[in-house]
Amino acid sequence: MRATIALLPGDGIGPDVVREAVKALDAIAQRFGHQFEYRQALIGGCALDATGNSFPPETEQTVLAADAVLLGAVGGPKWDDPRAADRPERGLLALRKTLGVFANLRPVRPHPVVRDTTPLKPELVEGVDFVVIRELLGGLYFGQPSERRMGPAGREAVDTMFYSEPEIRRVLRLGFELARSRRKKLTSVDKANILATSRLWRELANELASEYPEVQLEHVLVDAAAMYLIQRPASFDVIVTENMFGDILTDEAAVLAGSMGMMPSASLAEPTNGGVRRGLYEPIHGSAPDIAGQEKANPIATIQSAALLLRYSLGLEAEARTIETAIDEVLAAGARTADLARPGEPVIGTKAMGDRIAAAIIRAR
Ligand code: NAD
């Protein structure tokens, strides 16, 4: 296969971890005889510095011409001025919108050997293997009006939670389809006792359920979902929810995976004719300016994101599994970056972790 992959390393540890994911992709290309062509472009703070725009037109062209996009992270204290007209995060929102990626998938499957890095009791994390799907292009993040203004009682502000039927339906459908390919359980999270958008969400979930009789659908209120994620995380298979609830619940779910450095994500657009989807793949962590360029970042979340890219945008399931198995093997052999190590355990750097995973891919049978 020939594929074009846009690389947007971004800021902070972004370049450190994307470099290691490219190593894993190169190893896959070598092992399976594929040709991946990389096109690198600027986004976020580095794009602001170079061009004055967090999402320059050249970057837009690069991502639109690519089969998939691999992103590091954006942001940092240098660009934190809240009064600035453009900010790194705007670049990220613009990128998502440009690609039409409406669903963010975050698999949570804590690796057995790093299970004791979670603050939860190890037996609670036993058997945890679920995916959260967060709606990404609607709700409070895009609804209008969203503004500050002067009212009769002084300063006031408003945000708007808006969802249309097609926006809800397409993300719910992805949830049902993913659940159908897994353990056939879909948890739809809403706040239907309070919010009109949630009542519409629940109604549409119930309507779609008749098309997927083999999938068991449950509705859980978002406050209860926050509790169950900690109390009984192994009971979930696929969770689907709107933008803001998903933003919060996925960070909570990340705690189960032991470290931010272990959580990948895939943001998917509508499928094309061939059934593959254009996608944006990135670790869920930020740019970690405190450890940038110091060989301290764990590249696994980004390498796992590259595996998701192979699975969802290129349809290369065996290759995706090869990366995942290589990560499991390297961790089982004792390799630990600082975020994964217990006190006194030896630690390796970003590049060494990437090298070991690439070597395990090449060795894979
Ligand atoms: P962060 O995720 O960057 O870091 C939180 C903590 O986790 C830090 O101590 C960091 O060192 C550690 N960490 C993160 N990734 C790690 C990795 N791969 N390996 C080892 N340790 C890791 O969150 P933050 O500090 O709140 O934000 C830093 C900057 O990143 C901010 O400018 C923020 O706006 C931005 N941010 C960007 C994204 C994104 O690009 N998608 C997401 C979140 C935050």
CSV table of C-alpha atoms and ligand atoms in Angstrom, one decimal:
chain,number,residue,atom,x,y,z
A,1,MET,CA,0.0,0.0,0.0
A,2,ARG,CA,1.0,3.6,-0.7
A,3,ALA,CA,-0.3,6.2,1.7
A,4,THR,CA,0.3,9.8,2.5
A,5,ILE,CA,0.5,10.7,6.2
A,6,ALA,CA,0.5,14.3,7.3
A,7,LEU,CA,2.7,14.8,10.4
A,8,LEU,CA,1.9,17.8,12.7
A,9,PRO,CA,4.4,17.5,15.6
A,10,GLY,CA,3.3,20.8,17.1
A,11,ASP,CA,4.8,22.1,20.4
A,12,GLY,CA,6.6,20.9,23.5
A,13,ILE,CA,7.0,17.1,23.6
A,14,GLY,CA,4.9,16.8,20.3
A,15,PRO,CA,8.1,16.6,18.1
A,16,ASP,CA,9.7,14.1,20.6
A,17,VAL,CA,6.8,11.6,20.5
A,18,VAL,CA,5.8,12.0,16.8
A,19,ARG,CA,9.4,11.2,15.9
A,20,GLU,CA,9.1,7.8,17.7
A,21,ALA,CA,5.7,7.1,16.1
A,22,VAL,CA,7.2,7.6,12.7
A,23,LYS,CA,9.9,5.0,13.6
A,24,ALA,CA,7.1,2.5,14.4
A,25,LEU,CA,5.4,3.3,11.1
A,26,ASP,CA,8.7,2.9,9.2
A,27,ALA,CA,9.2,-0.4,10.9
A,28,ILE,CA,5.7,-1.5,9.8
A,29,ALA,CA,6.4,-0.3,6.2
A,30,GLN,CA,9.6,-2.3,6.1
A,31,ARG,CA,8.0,-5.4,7.7
A,32,PHE,CA,4.8,-5.5,5.5
A,33,GLY,CA,6.1,-3.9,2.3
A,34,HIS,CA,4.1,-0.6,2.4
A,35,GLN,CA,5.1,2.8,1.3
A,36,PHE,CA,4.3,5.7,3.7
A,37,GLU,CA,5.0,9.2,2.5
A,38,TYR,CA,5.2,11.8,5.2
A,39,ARG,CA,4.3,15.5,4.8
A,40,GLN,CA,5.2,17.6,7.8
A,41,ALA,CA,3.4,20.9,8.6
A,42,LEU,CA,3.1,23.5,11.3
A,43,ILE,CA,0.3,23.8,13.9
A,44,GLY,CA,-0.2,25.6,17.2
A,45,GLY,CA,2.4,27.7,18.9
A,46,CYS,CA,5.2,26.9,16.4
A,47,ALA,CA,2.9,27.9,13.6
A,48,LEU,CA,2.0,31.1,15.3
A,49,ASP,CA,5.8,31.9,15.7
A,50,ALA,CA,6.6,31.1,12.1
A,51,THR,CA,3.5,32.5,10.3
A,52,GLY,CA,1.3,34.4,12.8
A,53,ASN,CA,-1.4,31.8,12.3
A,54,SER,CA,-2.0,28.7,14.4
A,55,PHE,CA,-3.4,26.9,11.5
A,56,PRO,CA,-1.7,28.3,8.3
A,57,PRO,CA,-3.2,27.7,4.9
A,58,GLU,CA,-0.3,25.4,3.9
A,59,THR,CA,-1.1,23.1,6.8
A,60,GLU,CA,-4.8,23.1,5.7
A,61,GLN,CA,-3.7,22.0,2.2
A,62,THR,CA,-1.3,19.3,3.6
A,63,VAL,CA,-3.9,17.7,5.8
A,64,LEU,CA,-6.6,17.8,3.1
A,65,ALA,CA,-4.3,16.0,0.7
A,66,ALA,CA,-3.3,13.3,3.1
A,67,ASP,CA,-4.9,10.0,3.9
A,68,ALA,CA,-4.5,10.5,7.6
A,69,VAL,CA,-3.0,13.0,10.0
A,70,LEU,CA,-0.8,12.3,13.0
A,71,LEU,CA,-0.5,15.1,15.6
A,72,GLY,CA,1.7,15.6,18.6
A,73,ALA,CA,0.4,18.3,20.8
A,74,VAL,CA,0.0,22.1,20.8
A,75,GLY,CA,0.3,24.9,23.4
A,76,GLY,CA,2.6,26.1,26.1
A,77,PRO,CA,3.2,29.0,28.5
A,78,LYS,CA,4.7,31.1,25.7
A,79,TRP,CA,1.3,31.4,23.9
A,80,ASP,CA,-0.9,31.5,27.0
A,81,ASP,CA,-2.0,35.1,26.8
A,82,PRO,CA,-5.8,34.9,27.1
A,83,ARG,CA,-6.2,38.3,25.2
A,84,ALA,CA,-4.2,37.0,22.2
A,85,ALA,CA,-6.3,37.1,19.0
A,86,ASP,CA,-5.0,33.6,17.9
A,87,ARG,CA,-4.0,30.8,20.2
A,88,PRO,CA,-2.6,27.3,19.7
A,89,GLU,CA,-5.9,25.6,20.7
A,90,ARG,CA,-7.7,27.5,18.0
A,91,GLY,CA,-5.4,25.8,15.5
A,92,LEU,CA,-6.5,22.4,16.9
A,93,LEU,CA,-10.3,23.3,16.7
A,94,ALA,CA,-9.8,24.5,13.1
A,95,LEU,CA,-7.9,21.3,12.2
A,96,ARG,CA,-10.8,19.2,13.5
A,97,LYS,CA,-13.3,21.2,11.7
A,98,THR,CA,-11.4,21.2,8.4
A,99,LEU,CA,-11.1,17.4,8.5
A,100,GLY,CA,-14.8,17.0,9.5
A,101,VAL,CA,-13.8,14.7,12.4
A,102,PHE,CA,-16.9,14.4,14.4
A,103,ALA,CA,-16.1,11.5,16.7
A,104,ASN,CA,-13.2,11.1,19.0
A,105,LEU,CA,-12.4,7.5,20.0
A,106,ARG,CA,-10.3,6.8,23.1
A,107,PRO,CA,-9.6,3.2,23.9
A,108,VAL,CA,-8.9,2.4,27.5
A,109,ARG,CA,-7.1,-0.9,28.1
A,110,PRO,CA,-4.6,-0.7,30.9
A,111,HIS,CA,-1.6,-2.8,30.2
A,112,PRO,CA,-1.2,-5.5,32.9
A,113,VAL,CA,2.4,-4.6,33.7
A,114,VAL,CA,1.6,-0.9,34.4
A,115,ARG,CA,-1.6,-1.6,36.2
A,116,ASP,CA,-0.1,-0.6,39.5
A,117,THR,CA,0.7,2.9,38.3
A,118,THR,CA,-3.0,3.7,38.5
A,119,PRO,CA,-4.1,5.2,41.8
A,120,LEU,CA,-7.1,2.8,41.9
A,121,LYS,CA,-7.0,-0.7,43.5
A,122,PRO,CA,-5.5,-3.1,41.0
A,123,GLU,CA,-8.5,-5.4,41.2
A,124,LEU,CA,-10.8,-2.6,40.0
A,125,VAL,CA,-8.7,-2.2,36.8
A,126,GLU,CA,-8.6,-5.9,36.1
A,127,GLY,CA,-10.3,-6.7,32.8
A,128,VAL,CA,-10.9,-3.0,31.8
A,129,ASP,CA,-11.2,-2.8,28.1
A,130,PHE,CA,-13.5,-0.1,26.7
A,131,VAL,CA,-13.7,2.7,24.2
A,132,VAL,CA,-15.1,6.2,24.8
A,133,ILE,CA,-16.6,8.0,21.8
A,134,ARG,CA,-16.9,11.7,22.3
A,135,GLU,CA,-18.8,13.9,19.8
A,136,LEU,CA,-16.3,16.4,18.6
A,137,LEU,CA,-17.9,19.1,16.4
A,138,GLY,CA,-21.0,20.2,18.3
A,139,GLY,CA,-22.4,21.1,21.7
A,140,LEU,CA,-21.0,23.8,23.9
A,141,TYR,CA,-17.7,24.1,22.0
A,142,PHE,CA,-19.3,25.4,18.8
A,143,GLY,CA,-22.9,26.6,19.7
A,144,GLN,CA,-23.7,30.2,19.2
A,145,PRO,CA,-24.1,32.6,20.9
A,146,SER,CA,-20.9,32.1,22.9
A,147,GLU,CA,-19.8,35.5,24.2
A,148,ARG,CA,-19.1,37.9,27.0
A,149,ARG,CA,-21.2,41.0,27.2
A,150,MET,CA,-22.6,43.7,29.5
A,151,GLY,CA,-26.0,43.1,31.0
A,152,PRO,CA,-28.2,45.0,33.4
A,153,ALA,CA,-26.4,43.5,36.4
A,154,GLY,CA,-22.9,44.0,34.9
A,155,ARG,CA,-20.6,41.5,33.1
A,156,GLU,CA,-22.3,38.3,31.9
A,157,ALA,CA,-21.4,35.5,29.6
A,158,VAL,CA,-23.3,32.9,27.6
A,159,ASP,CA,-22.4,29.6,25.9
A,160,THR,CA,-24.9,27.5,23.9
A,161,MET,CA,-25.4,23.8,23.8
A,162,PHE,CA,-26.9,23.0,20.4
A,163,TYR,CA,-27.3,19.6,18.6
A,164,SER,CA,-29.1,18.7,15.4
A,165,GLU,CA,-30.5,15.3,14.7
A,166,PRO,CA,-27.9,14.4,12.0
A,167,GLU,CA,-25.0,15.4,14.4
A,168,ILE,CA,-26.3,13.1,17.1
A,169,ARG,CA,-27.3,10.3,14.8
A,170,ARG,CA,-23.9,9.9,13.1
A,171,VAL,CA,-22.0,9.6,16.3
A,172,LEU,CA,-24.5,7.3,17.9
A,173,ARG,CA,-24.4,5.1,14.8
A,174,LEU,CA,-20.6,4.9,15.1
A,175,GLY,CA,-21.2,3.8,18.7
A,176,PHE,CA,-23.6,1.0,17.7
A,177,GLU,CA,-21.2,-0.2,15.0
A,178,LEU,CA,-18.2,-0.2,17.2
A,179,ALA,CA,-20.2,-2.0,19.9
A,180,ARG,CA,-21.4,-4.6,17.4
A,181,SER,CA,-17.7,-5.4,16.5
A,182,ARG,CA,-16.8,-5.8,20.1
A,183,ARG,CA,-18.7,-7.1,23.2
A,184,LYS,CA,-22.0,-5.7,22.0
A,185,LYS,CA,-22.8,-3.3,24.8
A,186,LEU,CA,-23.3,0.4,24.3
A,187,THR,CA,-23.6,2.9,27.1
A,188,SER,CA,-25.1,6.3,26.0
A,189,VAL,CA,-24.2,9.0,28.5
A,190,ASP,CA,-26.4,12.1,28.8
A,191,LYS,CA,-28.1,14.4,31.3
A,192,ALA,CA,-31.7,13.8,30.1
A,193,ASN,CA,-33.2,14.7,33.4
A,194,ILE,CA,-32.1,18.4,32.9
A,195,LEU,CA,-31.0,19.1,29.3
A,196,ALA,CA,-33.2,19.2,26.2
A,197,THR,CA,-30.2,18.3,24.0
A,198,SER,CA,-29.8,15.1,26.1
A,199,ARG,CA,-33.5,14.2,25.8
A,200,LEU,CA,-33.1,14.4,22.0
A,201,TRP,CA,-29.9,12.4,22.2
A,202,ARG,CA,-31.7,9.6,24.3
A,203,GLU,CA,-34.7,9.6,21.9
A,204,LEU,CA,-32.4,9.1,18.9
A,205,ALA,CA,-30.4,6.4,20.7
A,206,ASN,CA,-33.6,4.5,21.3
A,207,GLU,CA,-34.7,4.9,17.7
A,208,LEU,CA,-31.4,3.6,16.3
A,209,ALA,CA,-31.3,0.7,18.8
A,210,SER,CA,-34.0,-1.1,16.7
A,211,GLU,CA,-31.5,-1.3,13.8
A,212,TYR,CA,-28.9,-3.0,16.1
A,213,PRO,CA,-30.9,-5.7,17.9
A,214,GLU,CA,-27.7,-7.6,18.9
A,215,VAL,CA,-26.3,-4.5,20.8
A,216,GLN,CA,-27.5,-4.0,24.4
A,217,LEU,CA,-28.1,-0.3,24.9
A,218,GLU,CA,-28.0,1.3,28.3
A,219,HIS,CA,-28.6,5.0,29.3
A,220,VAL,CA,-26.5,6.5,32.1
A,221,LEU,CA,-26.7,10.0,33.4
A,222,VAL,CA,-23.3,11.8,33.2
A,223,ASP,CA,-22.9,12.3,36.9
A,224,ALA,CA,-23.5,8.5,37.5
A,225,ALA,CA,-21.2,7.7,34.7
A,226,ALA,CA,-18.4,9.6,36.4
A,227,MET,CA,-18.9,7.4,39.4
A,228,TYR,CA,-19.2,4.1,37.6
A,229,LEU,CA,-16.0,4.7,35.7
A,230,ILE,CA,-14.2,4.5,39.0
A,231,GLN,CA,-16.5,1.9,40.7
A,232,ARG,CA,-17.0,-0.6,38.0
A,233,PRO,CA,-14.9,0.3,34.9
A,234,ALA,CA,-14.7,-3.3,33.7
A,235,SER,CA,-18.5,-3.2,33.0
A,236,PHE,CA,-18.1,-0.9,30.0
A,237,ASP,CA,-17.6,-1.8,26.4
A,238,VAL,CA,-18.4,1.3,24.3
A,239,ILE,CA,-19.4,4.6,25.8
A,240,VAL,CA,-20.8,7.3,23.6
A,241,THR,CA,-21.5,10.9,24.7
A,242,GLU,CA,-21.6,14.5,23.7
A,243,ASN,CA,-18.6,16.9,23.4
A,244,MET,CA,-18.3,18.4,26.9
A,245,PHE,CA,-19.3,15.3,28.9
A,246,GLY,CA,-16.8,13.3,26.8
A,247,ASP,CA,-14.0,15.8,27.4
A,248,ILE,CA,-14.4,15.4,31.1
A,249,LEU,CA,-15.0,11.6,31.2
A,250,THR,CA,-12.1,10.8,28.9
A,251,ASP,CA,-9.6,12.5,31.2
A,252,GLU,CA,-11.1,10.6,34.1
A,253,ALA,CA,-10.8,7.3,32.1
A,254,ALA,CA,-7.2,8.1,31.4
A,255,VAL,CA,-6.4,7.6,35.1
A,256,LEU,CA,-7.3,3.9,34.6
A,257,ALA,CA,-4.6,3.6,32.0
A,258,GLY,CA,-2.0,4.5,34.5
A,259,SER,CA,-0.5,7.5,32.7
A,260,MET,CA,-1.4,10.2,30.3
A,261,GLY,CA,1.5,8.9,28.2
A,262,MET,CA,-0.4,5.7,27.5
A,263,MET,CA,-3.7,7.1,26.1
A,264,PRO,CA,-4.1,7.3,22.3
A,265,SER,CA,-7.0,8.8,20.4
A,266,ALA,CA,-8.5,8.7,16.9
A,267,SER,CA,-10.8,11.4,15.6
A,268,LEU,CA,-12.9,10.1,12.6
A,269,ALA,CA,-14.8,11.7,9.7
A,270,GLU,CA,-17.7,10.1,7.8
A,271,PRO,CA,-16.6,7.0,5.9
A,272,THR,CA,-15.8,7.4,2.2
A,273,ASN,CA,-17.0,5.0,-0.5
A,274,GLY,CA,-14.4,2.4,0.3
A,275,GLY,CA,-15.5,2.4,4.0
A,276,VAL,CA,-12.3,3.9,5.3
A,277,ARG,CA,-12.4,7.2,7.2
A,278,ARG,CA,-10.2,10.2,7.1
A,279,GLY,CA,-8.9,10.6,10.6
A,280,LEU,CA,-6.8,12.7,13.0
A,281,TYR,CA,-4.7,10.6,15.4
A,282,GLU,CA,-3.1,12.0,18.5
A,283,PRO,CA,-2.1,11.2,22.1
A,284,ILE,CA,-4.6,12.7,24.6
A,285,HIS,CA,-1.9,14.4,26.6
A,286,GLY,CA,-0.8,18.0,26.0
A,287,SER,CA,2.6,19.4,25.1
A,288,ALA,CA,4.1,18.8,28.6
A,289,PRO,CA,6.4,21.8,28.4
A,290,ASP,CA,8.0,20.7,31.8
A,291,ILE,CA,9.7,17.8,30.1
A,292,ALA,CA,9.9,18.9,26.4
A,293,GLY,CA,13.1,18.0,24.6
A,294,GLN,CA,14.5,16.2,27.6
A,295,GLU,CA,14.1,12.6,26.5
A,296,LYS,CA,11.5,12.1,29.3
A,297,ALA,CA,8.3,11.9,27.4
A,298,ASN,CA,6.6,8.5,27.1
A,299,PRO,CA,6.0,8.0,23.3
A,300,ILE,CA,3.6,5.0,23.7
A,301,ALA,CA,0.3,7.1,23.4
A,302,THR,CA,1.5,8.5,20.1
A,303,ILE,CA,2.8,5.1,18.8
A,304,GLN,CA,-0.6,3.6,19.8
A,305,SER,CA,-2.3,6.5,17.9
A,306,ALA,CA,-0.3,5.5,14.9
A,307,ALA,CA,-1.7,1.9,15.3
A,308,LEU,CA,-5.2,3.4,15.3
A,309,LEU,CA,-4.3,5.3,12.1
A,310,LEU,CA,-3.4,2.1,10.4
A,311,ARG,CA,-6.6,0.4,11.6
A,312,TYR,CA,-9.2,3.1,11.0
A,313,SER,CA,-7.9,5.2,8.1
A,314,LEU,CA,-5.8,2.7,6.1
A,315,GLY,CA,-7.7,-0.5,7.0
A,316,LEU,CA,-4.5,-2.2,8.0
A,317,GLU,CA,-5.7,-4.3,11.0
A,318,ALA,CA,-2.8,-6.8,11.1
A,319,GLU,CA,-0.3,-4.0,11.0
A,320,ALA,CA,-2.2,-2.1,13.8
A,321,ARG,CA,-2.1,-5.3,16.0
A,322,THR,CA,1.6,-5.7,15.3
A,323,ILE,CA,2.3,-2.3,16.8
A,324,GLU,CA,0.0,-3.1,19.8
A,325,THR,CA,1.7,-6.5,20.4
A,326,ALA,CA,5.1,-4.9,20.1
A,327,ILE,CA,4.2,-2.4,22.8
A,328,ASP,CA,2.9,-5.1,25.1
A,329,GLU,CA,6.1,-7.1,24.5
A,330,VAL,CA,8.4,-4.2,25.3
A,331,LEU,CA,6.5,-3.4,28.5
A,332,ALA,CA,6.4,-7.0,29.5
A,333,ALA,CA,10.2,-7.1,29.1
A,334,GLY,CA,10.5,-4.3,31.7
A,335,ALA,CA,11.0,-1.1,29.6
A,336,ARG,CA,9.7,1.9,31.5
A,337,THR,CA,9.8,5.6,30.8
A,338,ALA,CA,9.8,7.7,34.0
A,339,ASP,CA,6.0,8.1,34.1
A,340,LEU,CA,5.6,4.3,34.3
A,341,ALA,CA,8.4,3.4,36.6
A,342,ARG,CA,8.0,2.5,40.3
A,343,PRO,CA,10.5,4.1,42.7
A,344,GLY,CA,13.9,2.5,42.2
A,345,GLU,CA,13.0,0.9,38.8
A,346,PRO,CA,15.4,1.7,35.9
A,347,VAL,CA,14.1,4.2,33.5
A,348,ILE,CA,14.7,4.6,29.7
A,349,GLY,CA,14.3,7.7,27.5
A,350,THR,CA,11.8,8.6,24.8
A,351,LYS,CA,14.1,7.5,21.9
A,352,ALA,CA,15.1,4.2,23.6
A,353,MET,CA,11.5,3.3,24.1
A,354,GLY,CA,10.7,4.1,20.4
A,355,ASP,CA,13.8,2.1,19.3
A,356,ARG,CA,12.7,-1.0,21.3
A,357,ILE,CA,9.1,-0.9,20.0
A,358,ALA,CA,10.4,-0.5,16.4
A,359,ALA,CA,12.8,-3.4,16.9
A,360,ALA,CA,9.9,-5.5,18.3
A,361,ILE,CA,7.8,-4.7,15.2
A,362,ILE,CA,10.6,-5.8,12.9
A,363,ARG,CA,11.0,-9.0,14.9
A,364,ALA,CA,7.3,-9.8,14.9
A,365,ARG,CA,6.2,-12.9,13.2
B,1,NAD,P1,-0.1,17.9,29.7
B,1,NAD,O1,-0.8,16.7,29.3
B,1,NAD,O2,0.8,18.5,28.7
B,1,NAD,O3,0.8,17.5,31.0
B,1,NAD,C1,0.3,17.1,32.3
B,1,NAD,C2,1.3,16.3,33.0
B,1,NAD,O4,1.5,15.0,32.4
B,1,NAD,C3,2.7,17.0,33.0
B,1,NAD,O5,3.3,16.8,34.3
B,1,NAD,C4,3.5,16.2,31.9
B,1,NAD,O6,4.9,16.2,32.1
B,1,NAD,C5,2.9,14.8,32.0
B,1,NAD,N1,2.9,14.2,30.7
B,1,NAD,C6,2.0,14.5,29.7
B,1,NAD,N2,2.3,13.7,28.6
B,1,NAD,C7,3.3,12.9,29.0
B,1,NAD,C8,4.1,11.9,28.3
B,1,NAD,N3,3.8,11.5,27.1
B,1,NAD,N4,5.0,11.2,29.0
B,1,NAD,C9,5.3,11.6,30.3
B,1,NAD,N5,4.6,12.5,31.0
B,1,NAD,C10,3.7,13.2,30.3
B,1,NAD,O7,-1.1,18.9,30.3
B,1,NAD,P2,-0.9,20.4,30.8
B,1,NAD,O8,0.4,20.5,31.6
B,1,NAD,O9,-2.2,20.8,31.5
B,1,NAD,O10,-0.8,21.3,29.5
B,1,NAD,C11,0.4,21.7,28.9
B,1,NAD,C12,0.1,22.4,27.6
B,1,NAD,O11,-0.5,21.5,26.7
B,1,NAD,C13,-0.9,23.6,27.7
B,1,NAD,O12,-0.5,24.6,26.9
B,1,NAD,C14,-2.2,23.0,27.2
B,1,NAD,O13,-3.1,23.9,26.7
B,1,NAD,C15,-1.7,22.0,26.2
B,1,NAD,N6,-2.6,20.9,25.9
B,1,NAD,C16,-2.7,20.5,24.6
B,1,NAD,C17,-3.5,19.4,24.2
B,1,NAD,C18,-3.5,19.0,22.8
B,1,NAD,O14,-2.6,19.4,22.0
B,1,NAD,N7,-4.4,18.1,22.4
B,1,NAD,C19,-4.2,18.7,25.2
B,1,NAD,C20,-4.1,19.1,26.5
B,1,NAD,C21,-3.3,20.2,26.9
